[in-house]
mmCIF file of C-alpha atoms and ligand atoms in Angstrom:
data_model
loop_
_atom_site.group_PDB
_atom_site.id
_atom_site.type_symbol
_atom_site.label_atom_id
_atom_site.label_comp_id
_atom_site.label_asym_id
_atom_site.label_seq_id
_atom_site.Cartn_x
_atom_site.Cartn_y
_atom_site.Cartn_z
ATOM 1 C CA MET U 1 -0.181 0.218 -0.121
ATOM 2 C CA LEU U 2 1.349 2.828 -1.274
ATOM 3 C CA ILE U 3 0.966 6.693 0.071
ATOM 4 C CA LYS U 4 -0.559 8.289 -2.351
ATOM 5 C CA THR U 5 -0.795 11.520 -1.469
ATOM 6 C CA ILE U 6 2.576 13.671 -0.927
ATOM 7 C CA LYS U 7 1.205 16.271 1.847
ATOM 8 C CA SER U 8 3.278 19.356 2.944
ATOM 9 C CA SER U 9 3.948 16.762 6.518
ATOM 10 C CA ASP U 10 5.554 13.750 4.201
ATOM 11 C CA ILE U 11 9.089 14.243 3.578
ATOM 12 C CA SER U 12 8.562 13.634 0.124
ATOM 13 C CA GLU U 13 11.285 9.836 -0.399
ATOM 14 C CA GLN U 14 11.556 10.707 -4.634
ATOM 15 C CA GLN U 15 13.294 13.912 -3.226
ATOM 16 C CA VAL U 16 15.917 12.388 -1.588
ATOM 17 C CA THR U 17 17.093 9.251 -3.539
ATOM 18 C CA ASP U 18 16.473 8.108 -7.119
ATOM 19 C CA GLU U 19 12.758 7.344 -7.928
ATOM 20 C CA ASN U 20 14.856 3.708 -9.049
ATOM 21 C CA LEU U 21 15.862 3.115 -5.335
ATOM 22 C CA TYR U 22 12.583 4.027 -4.178
ATOM 23 C CA HIS U 23 10.828 1.339 -6.135
ATOM 24 C CA SER U 24 13.060 -1.080 -5.252
ATOM 25 C CA ARG U 25 12.837 -0.967 -2.136
ATOM 26 C CA ARG U 26 9.117 -0.645 -2.302
ATOM 27 C CA SER U 27 8.488 -3.651 -4.145
ATOM 28 C CA VAL U 28 11.096 -5.379 -0.798
ATOM 29 C CA LEU U 29 8.644 -4.521 1.043
ATOM 30 C CA LYS U 30 5.814 -5.806 -0.595
ATOM 31 C CA GLN U 31 6.631 -8.877 -1.201
ATOM 32 C CA LEU U 32 7.548 -9.456 3.336
ATOM 33 C CA GLY U 33 3.881 -8.287 2.650
ATOM 34 C CA PHE U 34 2.817 -11.944 1.280
ATOM 35 C CA LEU U 35 6.156 -13.883 1.704
ATOM 36 C CA GLY U 36 5.608 -12.782 6.037
ATOM 37 C CA ALA U 37 8.176 -13.365 8.192
ATOM 38 C CA GLY U 38 7.127 -16.786 9.249
ATOM 39 C CA SER U 39 9.389 -17.868 6.298
ATOM 40 C CA LEU U 40 12.388 -15.821 6.782
ATOM 41 C CA LEU U 41 12.249 -16.815 10.318
ATOM 42 C CA ALA U 42 11.746 -21.123 9.156
ATOM 43 C CA GLN U 43 14.941 -20.273 8.030
ATOM 44 C CA SER U 44 17.382 -19.117 10.743
ATOM 45 C CA ALA U 45 15.426 -20.716 13.592
ATOM 46 C CA ASN U 46 17.182 -18.775 16.076
ATOM 47 C CA ALA U 47 18.800 -16.144 14.542
ATOM 48 C CA ALA U 48 17.079 -12.821 17.172
ATOM 49 C CA PRO U 49 16.896 -10.444 16.194
ATOM 50 C CA LEU U 50 15.347 -11.309 12.877
ATOM 51 C CA ASP U 51 16.285 -8.501 10.528
ATOM 52 C CA PHE U 52 14.113 -8.136 7.727
ATOM 53 C CA PHE U 53 16.593 -7.387 4.511
ATOM 54 C CA SER U 54 18.289 -10.579 2.813
ATOM 55 C CA SER U 55 21.557 -8.583 3.417
ATOM 56 C CA LYS U 56 21.509 -7.018 -0.399
ATOM 57 C CA LYS U 57 18.426 -6.065 0.161
ATOM 58 C CA ASP U 58 19.364 -5.023 3.513
ATOM 59 C CA VAL U 59 22.071 -2.562 2.173
ATOM 60 C CA VAL U 60 19.096 -0.866 -0.360
ATOM 61 C CA PHE U 61 17.909 -0.216 2.653
ATOM 62 C CA GLN U 62 20.903 1.798 4.064
ATOM 63 C CA GLN U 63 22.004 3.633 1.708
ATOM 64 C CA ARG U 64 18.439 4.714 0.856
ATOM 65 C CA ALA U 65 19.020 5.758 4.328
ATOM 66 C CA LEU U 66 22.338 7.715 3.563
ATOM 67 C CA ASN U 67 20.833 9.512 0.496
ATOM 68 C CA PHE U 68 17.704 10.821 2.642
ATOM 69 C CA GLN U 69 20.052 12.295 5.372
ATOM 70 C CA LYS U 70 22.362 14.338 3.159
ATOM 71 C CA ALA U 71 19.824 16.051 0.476
ATOM 72 C CA SER U 72 17.340 17.033 3.610
ATOM 73 C CA GLU U 73 16.735 20.023 5.683
ATOM 74 C CA SER U 74 18.643 19.770 8.619
ATOM 75 C CA SER U 75 15.780 19.934 10.900
ATOM 76 C CA GLU U 76 14.745 17.055 8.973
ATOM 77 C CA ILE U 77 17.404 14.494 9.142
ATOM 78 C CA LEU U 78 16.517 11.284 10.731
ATOM 79 C CA THR U 79 17.883 10.760 13.872
ATOM 80 C CA PRO U 80 21.157 7.844 14.160
ATOM 81 C CA GLU U 81 19.696 4.590 14.880
ATOM 82 C CA ALA U 82 22.136 4.761 17.799
ATOM 83 C CA LYS U 83 20.266 7.556 19.100
ATOM 84 C CA VAL U 84 17.096 5.700 17.848
ATOM 85 C CA THR U 85 17.572 2.296 19.571
ATOM 86 C CA SER U 86 19.360 3.897 23.492
ATOM 87 C CA HIS U 87 17.046 7.179 24.177
ATOM 88 C CA ASN U 88 14.555 6.048 25.205
ATOM 89 C CA ASN U 89 11.353 6.917 27.483
ATOM 90 C CA PHE U 90 9.543 2.636 28.337
ATOM 91 C CA TYR U 91 9.058 2.359 32.395
ATOM 92 C CA GLU U 92 8.483 -0.146 32.527
ATOM 93 C CA PHE U 93 12.472 -0.699 31.657
ATOM 94 C CA GLY U 94 12.847 1.958 34.236
ATOM 95 C CA THR U 95 13.012 6.125 34.190
ATOM 96 C CA ALA U 96 15.813 7.033 32.535
ATOM 97 C CA LYS U 97 16.274 7.649 29.356
ATOM 98 C CA GLY U 98 19.103 4.868 29.412
ATOM 99 C CA ASP U 99 17.294 2.311 31.211
ATOM 100 C CA PRO U 100 15.670 0.310 28.853
ATOM 101 C CA VAL U 101 18.070 -0.430 26.104
ATOM 102 C CA GLU U 102 20.445 -1.533 29.264
ATOM 103 C CA ASN U 103 16.458 -2.760 31.534
ATOM 104 C CA ALA U 104 15.232 -4.754 28.569
ATOM 105 C CA GLN U 105 18.035 -6.833 26.841
ATOM 106 C CA GLU U 106 15.868 -10.122 27.403
ATOM 107 C CA PHE U 107 12.666 -9.294 26.727
ATOM 108 C CA LYS U 108 11.437 -11.971 25.853
ATOM 109 C CA VAL U 109 8.988 -11.032 22.303
ATOM 110 C CA ASN U 110 8.687 -14.783 20.550
ATOM 111 C CA PRO U 111 5.709 -15.750 20.908
ATOM 112 C CA TRP U 112 3.156 -13.172 21.648
ATOM 113 C CA GLN U 113 -0.567 -12.387 21.310
ATOM 114 C CA LEU U 114 -2.885 -9.458 20.371
ATOM 115 C CA LYS U 115 -6.290 -10.180 21.376
ATOM 116 C CA ILE U 116 -7.881 -7.362 18.648
ATOM 117 C CA SER U 117 -11.620 -7.901 20.785
ATOM 118 C CA GLY U 118 -14.650 -5.504 21.882
ATOM 119 C CA GLU U 119 -17.242 -4.606 19.540
ATOM 120 C CA VAL U 120 -16.584 -6.301 16.339
ATOM 121 C CA ASP U 121 -18.105 -8.515 14.520
ATOM 122 C CA LYS U 122 -15.219 -11.139 13.830
ATOM 123 C CA PRO U 123 -12.528 -10.993 17.147
ATOM 124 C CA TYR U 124 -9.467 -12.007 16.582
ATOM 125 C CA THR U 125 -5.994 -12.970 17.911
ATOM 126 C CA LEU U 126 -1.755 -12.615 15.737
ATOM 127 C CA GLY U 127 0.170 -14.326 16.844
ATOM 128 C CA TYR U 128 3.811 -12.934 16.126
ATOM 129 C CA ASP U 129 4.463 -14.243 12.611
ATOM 130 C CA ASP U 130 1.180 -12.943 11.979
ATOM 131 C CA LEU U 131 1.860 -9.478 12.903
ATOM 132 C CA PHE U 132 4.715 -9.116 9.804
ATOM 133 C CA SER U 133 2.354 -11.486 7.387
ATOM 134 C CA SER U 134 -1.103 -10.244 7.845
ATOM 135 C CA PHE U 135 -0.691 -7.082 6.219
ATOM 136 C CA PRO U 136 1.717 -5.095 3.460
ATOM 137 C CA LEU U 137 4.967 -3.458 4.895
ATOM 138 C CA GLU U 138 5.562 -0.326 4.243
ATOM 139 C CA GLU U 139 7.883 2.297 5.420
ATOM 140 C CA ARG U 140 7.151 5.482 6.784
ATOM 141 C CA ILE U 141 9.614 8.238 7.946
ATOM 142 C CA TYR U 142 7.683 9.872 11.435
ATOM 143 C CA ARG U 143 7.971 12.864 13.588
ATOM 144 C CA LEU U 144 8.148 11.850 17.494
ATOM 145 C CA ARG U 145 7.205 14.403 19.759
ATOM 146 C CA CYS U 146 8.095 13.799 23.230
ATOM 147 C CA VAL U 147 5.535 15.741 25.837
ATOM 148 C CA GLU U 148 8.904 16.302 27.495
ATOM 149 C CA ALA U 149 9.951 19.134 24.769
ATOM 150 C CA TRP U 150 12.211 16.528 22.519
ATOM 151 C CA SER U 151 11.890 14.788 19.179
ATOM 152 C CA MET U 152 13.051 12.053 16.885
ATOM 153 C CA VAL U 153 12.820 11.739 13.083
ATOM 154 C CA ILE U 154 12.746 7.769 12.486
ATOM 155 C CA PRO U 155 12.083 5.506 9.449
ATOM 156 C CA TRP U 156 9.241 3.415 11.248
ATOM 157 C CA ILE U 157 8.271 0.226 8.957
ATOM 158 C CA GLY U 158 4.460 -1.230 9.750
ATOM 159 C CA PHE U 159 1.113 -1.304 8.535
ATOM 160 C CA PRO U 160 -1.837 1.759 9.428
ATOM 161 C CA LEU U 161 -4.121 0.982 13.031
ATOM 162 C CA ALA U 162 -6.860 1.082 9.840
ATOM 163 C CA GLU U 163 -6.271 -2.882 8.668
ATOM 164 C CA ILE U 164 -6.300 -4.550 12.124
ATOM 165 C CA ILE U 165 -9.590 -3.115 12.808
ATOM 166 C CA LYS U 166 -11.286 -3.247 9.626
ATOM 167 C CA LYS U 167 -10.860 -7.362 9.796
ATOM 168 C CA ALA U 168 -12.570 -7.257 12.991
ATOM 169 C CA ALA U 169 -16.484 -6.389 11.231
ATOM 170 C CA PRO U 170 -16.142 -3.100 14.255
ATOM 171 C CA ASN U 171 -20.042 -2.791 15.039
ATOM 172 C CA SER U 172 -21.256 1.019 15.477
ATOM 173 C CA ARG U 173 -20.050 1.455 19.248
ATOM 174 C CA ALA U 174 -16.836 0.937 18.131
ATOM 175 C CA LYS U 175 -15.899 4.396 19.039
ATOM 176 C CA TYR U 176 -13.167 4.631 20.400
ATOM 177 C CA VAL U 177 -9.978 2.442 20.387
ATOM 178 C CA ALA U 178 -9.077 0.613 24.216
ATOM 179 C CA PHE U 179 -5.367 -0.407 23.662
ATOM 180 C CA GLU U 180 -2.366 -2.570 26.617
ATOM 181 C CA THR U 181 0.591 -3.288 27.317
ATOM 182 C CA LEU U 182 1.620 -6.862 27.761
ATOM 183 C CA TYR U 183 1.558 -7.017 31.881
ATOM 184 C CA ASP U 184 4.981 -9.192 33.072
ATOM 185 C CA PRO U 185 7.408 -7.837 36.265
ATOM 186 C CA GLU U 186 8.486 -10.926 35.943
ATOM 187 C CA GLN U 187 9.891 -9.438 32.932
ATOM 188 C CA MET U 188 9.221 -5.588 32.821
ATOM 189 C CA PRO U 189 11.470 -4.571 36.199
ATOM 190 C CA GLY U 190 9.300 -1.022 36.764
ATOM 191 C CA GLN U 191 6.154 -3.173 37.095
ATOM 192 C CA LYS U 192 7.198 -5.251 39.865
ATOM 193 C CA SER U 193 8.982 -2.043 41.544
ATOM 194 C CA ARG U 194 7.514 1.674 42.137
ATOM 195 C CA ARG U 195 10.686 2.799 42.430
ATOM 196 C CA ILE U 196 11.582 1.386 38.843
ATOM 197 C CA GLY U 197 7.911 2.002 37.107
ATOM 198 C CA GLY U 198 8.444 5.832 37.582
ATOM 199 C CA GLY U 199 4.747 5.211 40.286
ATOM 200 C CA ILE U 200 2.576 3.806 36.881
ATOM 201 C CA LYS U 201 0.259 2.280 36.869
ATOM 202 C CA TYR U 202 0.418 -0.873 35.521
ATOM 203 C CA PRO U 203 -0.581 -2.517 32.450
ATOM 204 C CA TYR U 204 -0.126 1.067 30.355
ATOM 205 C CA VAL U 205 -3.467 1.721 28.652
ATOM 206 C CA GLU U 206 -3.977 3.844 26.102
ATOM 207 C CA GLY U 207 -7.055 4.893 23.617
ATOM 208 C CA LEU U 208 -7.812 7.377 20.684
ATOM 209 C CA ARG U 209 -10.972 7.997 19.447
ATOM 210 C CA ILE U 210 -12.508 6.093 16.515
ATOM 211 C CA ASP U 211 -11.382 8.467 13.904
ATOM 212 C CA GLU U 212 -7.828 9.176 15.107
ATOM 213 C CA ALA U 213 -7.991 5.274 14.960
ATOM 214 C CA MET U 214 -8.637 5.141 11.507
ATOM 215 C CA ASN U 215 -6.407 8.282 10.350
ATOM 216 C CA PRO U 216 -4.298 6.451 6.826
ATOM 217 C CA LEU U 217 -1.000 8.817 9.135
ATOM 218 C CA THR U 218 -1.963 5.996 12.473
ATOM 219 C CA LEU U 219 0.424 2.953 11.735
ATOM 220 C CA MET U 220 1.376 0.517 14.339
ATOM 221 C CA SER U 221 4.763 -0.226 14.024
ATOM 222 C CA VAL U 222 7.037 -3.319 13.618
ATOM 223 C CA GLY U 223 9.942 -1.674 12.638
ATOM 224 C CA LEU U 224 12.557 0.633 12.738
ATOM 225 C CA TYR U 225 15.567 1.429 10.737
ATOM 226 C CA GLY U 226 14.905 -2.013 8.900
ATOM 227 C CA LYS U 227 14.851 -4.377 11.477
ATOM 228 C CA THR U 228 12.378 -5.526 13.477
ATOM 229 C CA LEU U 229 11.429 -3.443 16.888
ATOM 230 C CA PRO U 230 14.582 -3.345 19.342
ATOM 231 C CA ALA U 231 12.723 -4.003 23.005
ATOM 232 C CA GLN U 232 13.515 -1.307 24.127
ATOM 233 C CA ASN U 233 11.113 0.304 21.258
ATOM 234 C CA GLY U 234 8.079 -1.448 22.272
ATOM 235 C CA ALA U 235 8.667 -5.121 20.867
ATOM 236 C CA PRO U 236 7.526 -7.139 19.194
ATOM 237 C CA ILE U 237 5.343 -3.885 17.819
ATOM 238 C CA ARG U 238 3.802 0.107 18.843
ATOM 239 C CA LEU U 239 1.772 2.827 17.691
ATOM 240 C CA VAL U 240 2.927 5.223 16.794
ATOM 241 C CA VAL U 241 0.594 8.080 15.729
ATOM 242 C CA PRO U 242 2.980 11.261 14.560
ATOM 243 C CA TRP U 243 0.365 13.848 15.793
ATOM 244 C CA LYS U 244 0.822 13.599 19.168
ATOM 245 C CA TYR U 245 3.032 13.378 22.110
ATOM 246 C CA GLY U 246 5.500 10.633 22.313
ATOM 247 C CA PHE U 247 3.323 9.011 25.056
ATOM 248 C CA LYS U 248 0.349 7.954 23.568
ATOM 249 C CA SER U 249 2.518 5.340 20.771
ATOM 250 C CA ILE U 250 1.931 3.082 23.004
ATOM 251 C CA LYS U 251 4.266 -0.194 23.148
ATOM 252 C CA SER U 252 5.229 -3.771 23.621
ATOM 253 C CA ILE U 253 0.698 -4.160 22.061
ATOM 254 C CA VAL U 254 -1.016 -7.569 23.610
ATOM 255 C CA GLY U 255 -4.582 -6.106 23.137
ATOM 256 C CA ILE U 256 -6.472 -3.927 21.307
ATOM 257 C CA LYS U 257 -9.966 -3.627 22.669
ATOM 258 C CA LEU U 258 -13.094 -1.291 20.518
ATOM 259 C CA VAL U 259 -15.265 0.346 22.897
ATOM 260 C CA GLU U 260 -17.569 2.935 23.690
ATOM 261 C CA LYS U 261 -16.921 4.664 26.253
ATOM 262 C CA GLN U 262 -13.645 7.148 26.111
ATOM 263 C CA PRO U 263 -10.834 4.455 28.137
ATOM 264 C CA PRO U 264 -8.322 5.309 30.805
ATOM 265 C CA THR U 265 -5.124 6.346 29.523
ATOM 266 C CA THR U 266 -1.806 5.737 31.468
ATOM 267 C CA TRP U 267 -0.279 9.437 32.129
ATOM 268 C CA ASN U 268 -3.968 10.562 32.673
ATOM 269 C CA ILE U 269 -4.644 8.514 35.343
ATOM 270 C CA LEU U 270 -1.544 9.560 37.087
ATOM 271 C CA ALA U 271 -1.591 13.087 36.468
ATOM 272 C CA ALA U 272 -4.554 14.334 35.133
ATOM 273 C CA ARG U 273 -3.710 17.916 34.722
ATOM 274 C CA GLU U 274 -0.956 17.748 32.561
ATOM 275 C CA TYR U 275 -1.549 14.799 30.515
ATOM 276 C CA GLY U 276 -4.618 14.890 28.448
ATOM 277 C CA PHE U 277 -6.594 12.247 26.228
ATOM 278 C CA TYR U 278 -6.139 13.759 22.887
ATOM 279 C CA ALA U 279 -2.129 15.396 23.757
ATOM 280 C CA ASN U 280 -2.178 16.314 19.918
ATOM 281 C CA VAL U 281 1.330 18.481 19.566
ATOM 282 C CA ASN U 282 0.673 22.117 20.466
ATOM 283 C CA PRO U 283 2.914 24.360 20.471
ATOM 284 C CA ALA U 284 0.403 26.958 22.091
ATOM 285 C CA VAL U 285 -0.788 25.291 24.734
ATOM 286 C CA ASP U 286 1.974 24.353 27.048
ATOM 287 C CA HIS U 287 2.691 21.556 30.193
ATOM 288 C CA PRO U 288 1.424 23.097 33.204
ATOM 289 C CA ARG U 289 5.199 23.038 33.979
ATOM 290 C CA TRP U 290 7.124 23.818 30.863
ATOM 291 C CA SER U 291 6.472 25.267 27.568
ATOM 292 C CA GLN U 292 6.012 22.951 25.072
ATOM 293 C CA ALA U 293 6.545 26.316 21.937
ATOM 294 C CA SER U 294 10.174 24.487 20.863
ATOM 295 C CA GLU U 295 11.243 21.752 20.528
ATOM 296 C CA ARG U 296 15.289 19.837 20.804
ATOM 297 C CA ARG U 297 15.703 17.837 17.660
ATOM 298 C CA LEU U 298 17.752 14.787 18.773
ATOM 299 C CA THR U 299 20.562 13.987 15.529
ATOM 300 C CA THR U 300 24.530 12.657 16.378
ATOM 301 C CA GLY U 301 24.137 15.105 19.234
ATOM 302 C CA GLY U 302 27.196 17.392 20.144
ATOM 303 C CA LEU U 303 27.650 20.659 18.665
ATOM 304 C CA LEU U 304 24.155 19.620 17.046
ATOM 305 C CA ALA U 305 22.441 18.496 20.445
ATOM 306 C CA ARG U 306 21.904 22.046 20.465
ATOM 307 C CA ASN U 307 19.805 22.019 17.408
ATOM 308 C CA ARG U 308 16.761 23.707 18.855
ATOM 309 C CA ILE U 309 13.356 24.266 16.590
ATOM 310 C CA ALA U 310 10.157 25.668 16.867
ATOM 311 C CA THR U 311 7.606 22.891 17.260
ATOM 312 C CA LEU U 312 4.862 22.660 14.887
ATOM 313 C CA PRO U 313 1.077 22.089 15.566
ATOM 314 C CA PHE U 314 0.380 18.648 15.570
ATOM 315 C CA ASN U 315 3.939 17.920 14.762
ATOM 316 C CA GLY U 316 3.878 19.528 11.326
ATOM 317 C CA TYR U 317 0.795 17.073 10.396
ATOM 318 C CA GLY U 318 -2.411 18.872 10.222
ATOM 319 C CA GLU U 319 -2.990 19.045 7.168
ATOM 320 C CA GLU U 320 -4.227 15.404 7.308
ATOM 321 C CA VAL U 321 -5.855 15.526 11.771
ATOM 322 C CA ALA U 322 -6.444 18.674 12.256
ATOM 323 C CA GLU U 323 -10.331 18.352 10.423
ATOM 324 C CA MET U 324 -10.895 15.758 12.974
ATOM 325 C CA TYR U 325 -10.967 18.237 15.092
ATOM 326 C CA LYS U 326 -12.762 21.362 13.463
ATOM 327 C CA GLY U 327 -14.819 22.781 16.449
ATOM 328 C CA MET U 328 -13.591 21.519 19.032
ATOM 329 C CA ASP U 329 -11.552 23.525 21.791
ATOM 330 C CA LEU U 330 -7.946 22.320 21.935
ATOM 331 C CA ARG U 331 -7.119 23.899 25.277
ATOM 332 C CA LYS U 332 -10.195 21.731 26.861
ATOM 333 C CA TYR U 333 -9.990 19.108 25.293
ATOM 334 C CA TYR U 334 -5.246 18.739 25.417
HETATM 335 N N1 MTE A 1 4.424 0.537 27.131
HETATM 336 C C1 MTE A 1 4.100 1.601 27.664
HETATM 337 N N2 MTE A 1 4.804 2.438 26.073
HETATM 338 C C2 MTE A 1 5.151 3.490 26.191
HETATM 339 C C3 MTE A 1 6.074 4.868 26.768
HETATM 340 C C4 MTE A 1 6.745 3.234 28.733
HETATM 341 O O1 MTE A 1 6.726 4.399 29.467
HETATM 342 N N3 MTE A 1 5.958 2.281 28.326
HETATM 343 N N4 MTE A 1 6.358 6.336 27.402
HETATM 344 C C5 MTE A 1 5.971 6.021 25.908
HETATM 345 C C6 MTE A 1 6.841 7.643 25.560
HETATM 346 S S1 MTE A 1 6.671 9.266 26.571
HETATM 347 C C7 MTE A 1 7.091 8.477 24.424
HETATM 348 S S2 MTE A 1 8.076 9.247 24.241
HETATM 349 C C8 MTE A 1 7.288 6.972 23.512
HETATM 350 C C9 MTE A 1 8.729 6.480 23.618
HETATM 351 O O2 MTE A 1 9.371 5.456 22.360
HETATM 352 P P1 MTE A 1 10.816 5.662 22.059
HETATM 353 O O3 MTE A 1 11.388 5.369 22.770
HETATM 354 O O4 MTE A 1 11.042 4.695 21.029
HETATM 355 O O5 MTE A 1 11.074 6.871 21.461
HETATM 356 O O6 MTE A 1 7.087 5.829 24.202
HETATM 357 C C10 MTE A 1 5.511 5.929 24.271
HETATM 358 N N5 MTE A 1 5.027 4.367 24.951
HETATM 359 MO MO1 MO A 2 7.477 10.710 26.208
#
C-alpha cells in the first residue's frame, strides 16, 4: 500500500533518492507482505533479532537512508539509529532514558499474542509471525515529539492501524479504541517496583477516538531502520501516532479493544492536569511545568544537540489531521 498523496508533512522520498531505488525498496516491502516473516524465520531458527531484508536488500535500504540524510533539511535529518535505540521512554524498564536499552535486552517477544476484541463482529488474535505477514508492510518516516520537548525523526516499518481494525468488523458501538501493553512483572522490573517504574499503574494503557485510529497516518509499527523493533522501542509491535505527544504511542501491545466510552489512559490517570486524553502536539498549550513552544531535535549529539526548533501544531501533520478536531476547544481537550 502506497501513500498516494504527498503532502507538506510527508518527507518526500522521491526528493532524496532516485526513483529506481524508491521502487525497488517498495517492492521489497510488498514481497514481505506476501511472504511474511514466518518463512524467513524458518530458515534462521534462532537468529534474533530478525532482519527484514536479506543482506543485499538491506544495503539498498541503508543507502536510501544515507541519501535521505544527506539531502534533507537539517531539521529533518534522520535521528541516527544508535540514538533512536538508546534514548527511550519505556517505564516498564526504568524511568531514565538509558534504562530501557540496558534492561530490556532479555525481553521475550516470541511467542506473542495480540488480541483484537470488544465491539466487533469478528474478534481475533495475532501470533508473533502474524504481526509481520497479515498486512502489507510499508515504510514511513515520521517525527516523534515527546512531551518532554525532545523529538526524533525515525524510519518506521509497519502498517496502518485501520487494517487491524477493519479485519475485526467493528459494530456501531465502536467509538474508541483501547490499547494495553503486556503485563509481566517477571520480565518488566518497572512493573514490580514503584521506584523503578515511576509510580505508574500497570499495565500501561492508551486510547484513541475511532476516527483517529482509522486515520491513515496512524501506524502499527513492527520495525525501524530496516529491522524488527528493538525491545526498548516496543517490540514486537507498538503504536505510532505522529501528531500526538509520544506517550500516546504505546509499546509492546497485547490488547486492542473497540469500546463505546472514552477509555482511561496511563498518563492521564497519573496526572490529569498535565496529560489529557487527546495529547495533540500543540505549541500554544504549555505543559503546566514547561513550555511546548519549541523542541530539541535529537540528531547526532555534540554541537547539533543544541538543535532547538519551533514545535508545529499537530507536529506538522495538521493538513492530514486538523479536520478531525474542527470546532473542538483544543485548550480544553488537551
Ligand atoms: N508501554 C509503554 N509505552 C510507551 C511508554 C512507556 O513508558 N511504556 N513511553 C511513551 C513515551 S513517553 C514516549 S516519548 C515513547 C517513546 O518511544 P521511543 O522510545 O521508541 O522513542 O513511547 C511511549 N510508549
Ligand atoms: Mo514521551
